[in-house]
Amino acid sequence: MSSMDVVVKGKCYVEGRLYDRCIGVVDGRIAAIGANIDGERVYDFGGKLILPSAVDAHVHMRDPGATHKEDFATGSLAALHGGVTCVMDMPNTDPPTTTVAALREKANIAAAKSYSDFGLFAGVAQGCDPAALSAGVIGFKMYMAGTTGNLHVPSLESIRNELAEVASTGKVLAVHAENEALRGKGAEKSLGDHLRNRPNECETSAIRKLNNLAVPGLKTHVCHVSAKESLRFVSKSKERTFEVTPHHLLLDQDSKLSTYGKVNPPLRNRRDRQALFNALKEDLFTIVASDHAPHTIEEKEEDFDFAPCGMPGVETIVPLMLQLVRDRHISIQTFVRVLCERPAELFGLNKGRLCLYRDADIMIVDLMKSTEIKADRLHSRCAWTPYEGMSGIFPKAVFLRGEIMIEDGAWIGERAGRNVVESQRKPVEAEA
Ligand code: NCD
Ligand code: ZN
Ligand code: ZN
Ligand code: ZN
């Protein structure tokens, strides 16, 4: 066999188990997995874990339109430092990603700036043209209620035609599921008030509606499930998938975060949080994603009512979840499934798994090395984190398509982010 460009050695996670192995890389893809492989550049990590790096299927890079909060460069560098080598960007930017022109503009920006691989969502709005957008997007996004940006649809009935067109593209429809009609509009002074304005039923009824929506072939993916009552409607199938975020698992309205904890759907009660956590352990959720939604400190310091909703998370999602593995709250298998394998599978990416021909997106992990999460060590332009002081396990090294990008907390690579839509697997034809 011809020699490998790159070889990475360590305790490799292959098909659910750990083995002392070498991973050989040719042209950015895994070309061999074996006990002894030679190559031009050999990275020997001894007994450390070699895991697939993560795919974060829900981020807001704010580019274009709000680059004072984040842009593709800062956001994707933050991602790489945290072991995320592929991000999927949401369409609530300015301009919103609902037209082919806006999608092209964003694709050009991201290709010029991104350090990680990326995929782009297009927003579904009345009169949009999913067939025309389809070739450039990793999936579609629909907002059922108001949140950052102004993309929420008046009702599911009003966009039935557009949804039917989304279904015929075969791509996934990610949904922000809250029921606009059940949103309170009272003044807010605290996280408790924010929760009262977006009660559990506000989310649960939206998920129920979505589950009852009969659009043949439509694959719906419910973003950021947060209420314990919603779990009744959570079940995995090819047509319906569900996501949970670290903040809904680890924070609640009693976390002393004030406006920094203001997010949609809201941080709820401890009981909700525990129910979500149990559901994660029971493997009810398809994926975990960050909903990385940075806003500046200045914006978050506004009066409670005016402070924007959302918190950063793309750099802390892997460290926090690895800490849960270390503390034996979740298994390493669950970790790899919900952060690597399934997000890649759901969106048809050639990533998320250490097996032949996949992209060599790899992270090296030392489960004994917890560090304190501190905003001044993170890379998002927003410069704060709701997890300040909590423990996390940051990857020791990160490879993107076989090239080392991060080692010991420093970026040592060359910028190489690519749009993954070009290698997205064609959706399986909908059955007639
Ligand atoms: C997100 C944002 O700021 O873009 N905010 C949030 O509270 N999650 C939008 C969203 O995902 O709802
Ligand atoms: Zn949302
Ligand atoms: Zn979001
Ligand atoms: Zn613990």
PDB file of C-alpha atoms in Angstrom, residues 48 323 326 366-371 392-394 396:
ATOM      1  CA  LYS A  48      -4.968   9.306  24.603  1.00  0.00           C
ATOM      2  CA  GLN A 323     -16.999  16.289  31.268  1.00  0.00           C
ATOM      3  CA  ARG A 326     -15.739  11.674  32.557  1.00  0.00           C
ATOM      4  CA  ASP A 366      -7.478  13.256  27.589  1.00  0.00           C
ATOM      5  CA  LEU A 367     -10.398  12.549  29.895  1.00  0.00           C
ATOM      6  CA  MET A 368      -8.181  13.218  32.925  1.00  0.00           C
ATOM      7  CA  LYS A 369      -7.593  16.848  31.898  1.00  0.00           C
ATOM      8  CA  SER A 370     -10.494  18.992  33.083  1.00  0.00           C
ATOM      9  CA  THR A 371     -10.057  22.729  33.032  1.00  0.00           C
ATOM     10  CA  GLY A 392     -14.811  21.171  30.737  1.00  0.00           C
ATOM     11  CA  ILE A 393     -12.484  18.879  28.812  1.00  0.00           C
ATOM     12  CA  PHE A 394     -11.062  20.659  25.792  1.00  0.00           C
ATOM     13  CA  LYS A 396      -5.739  18.318  23.134  1.00  0.00           C
TER      14      LYS A 396
END
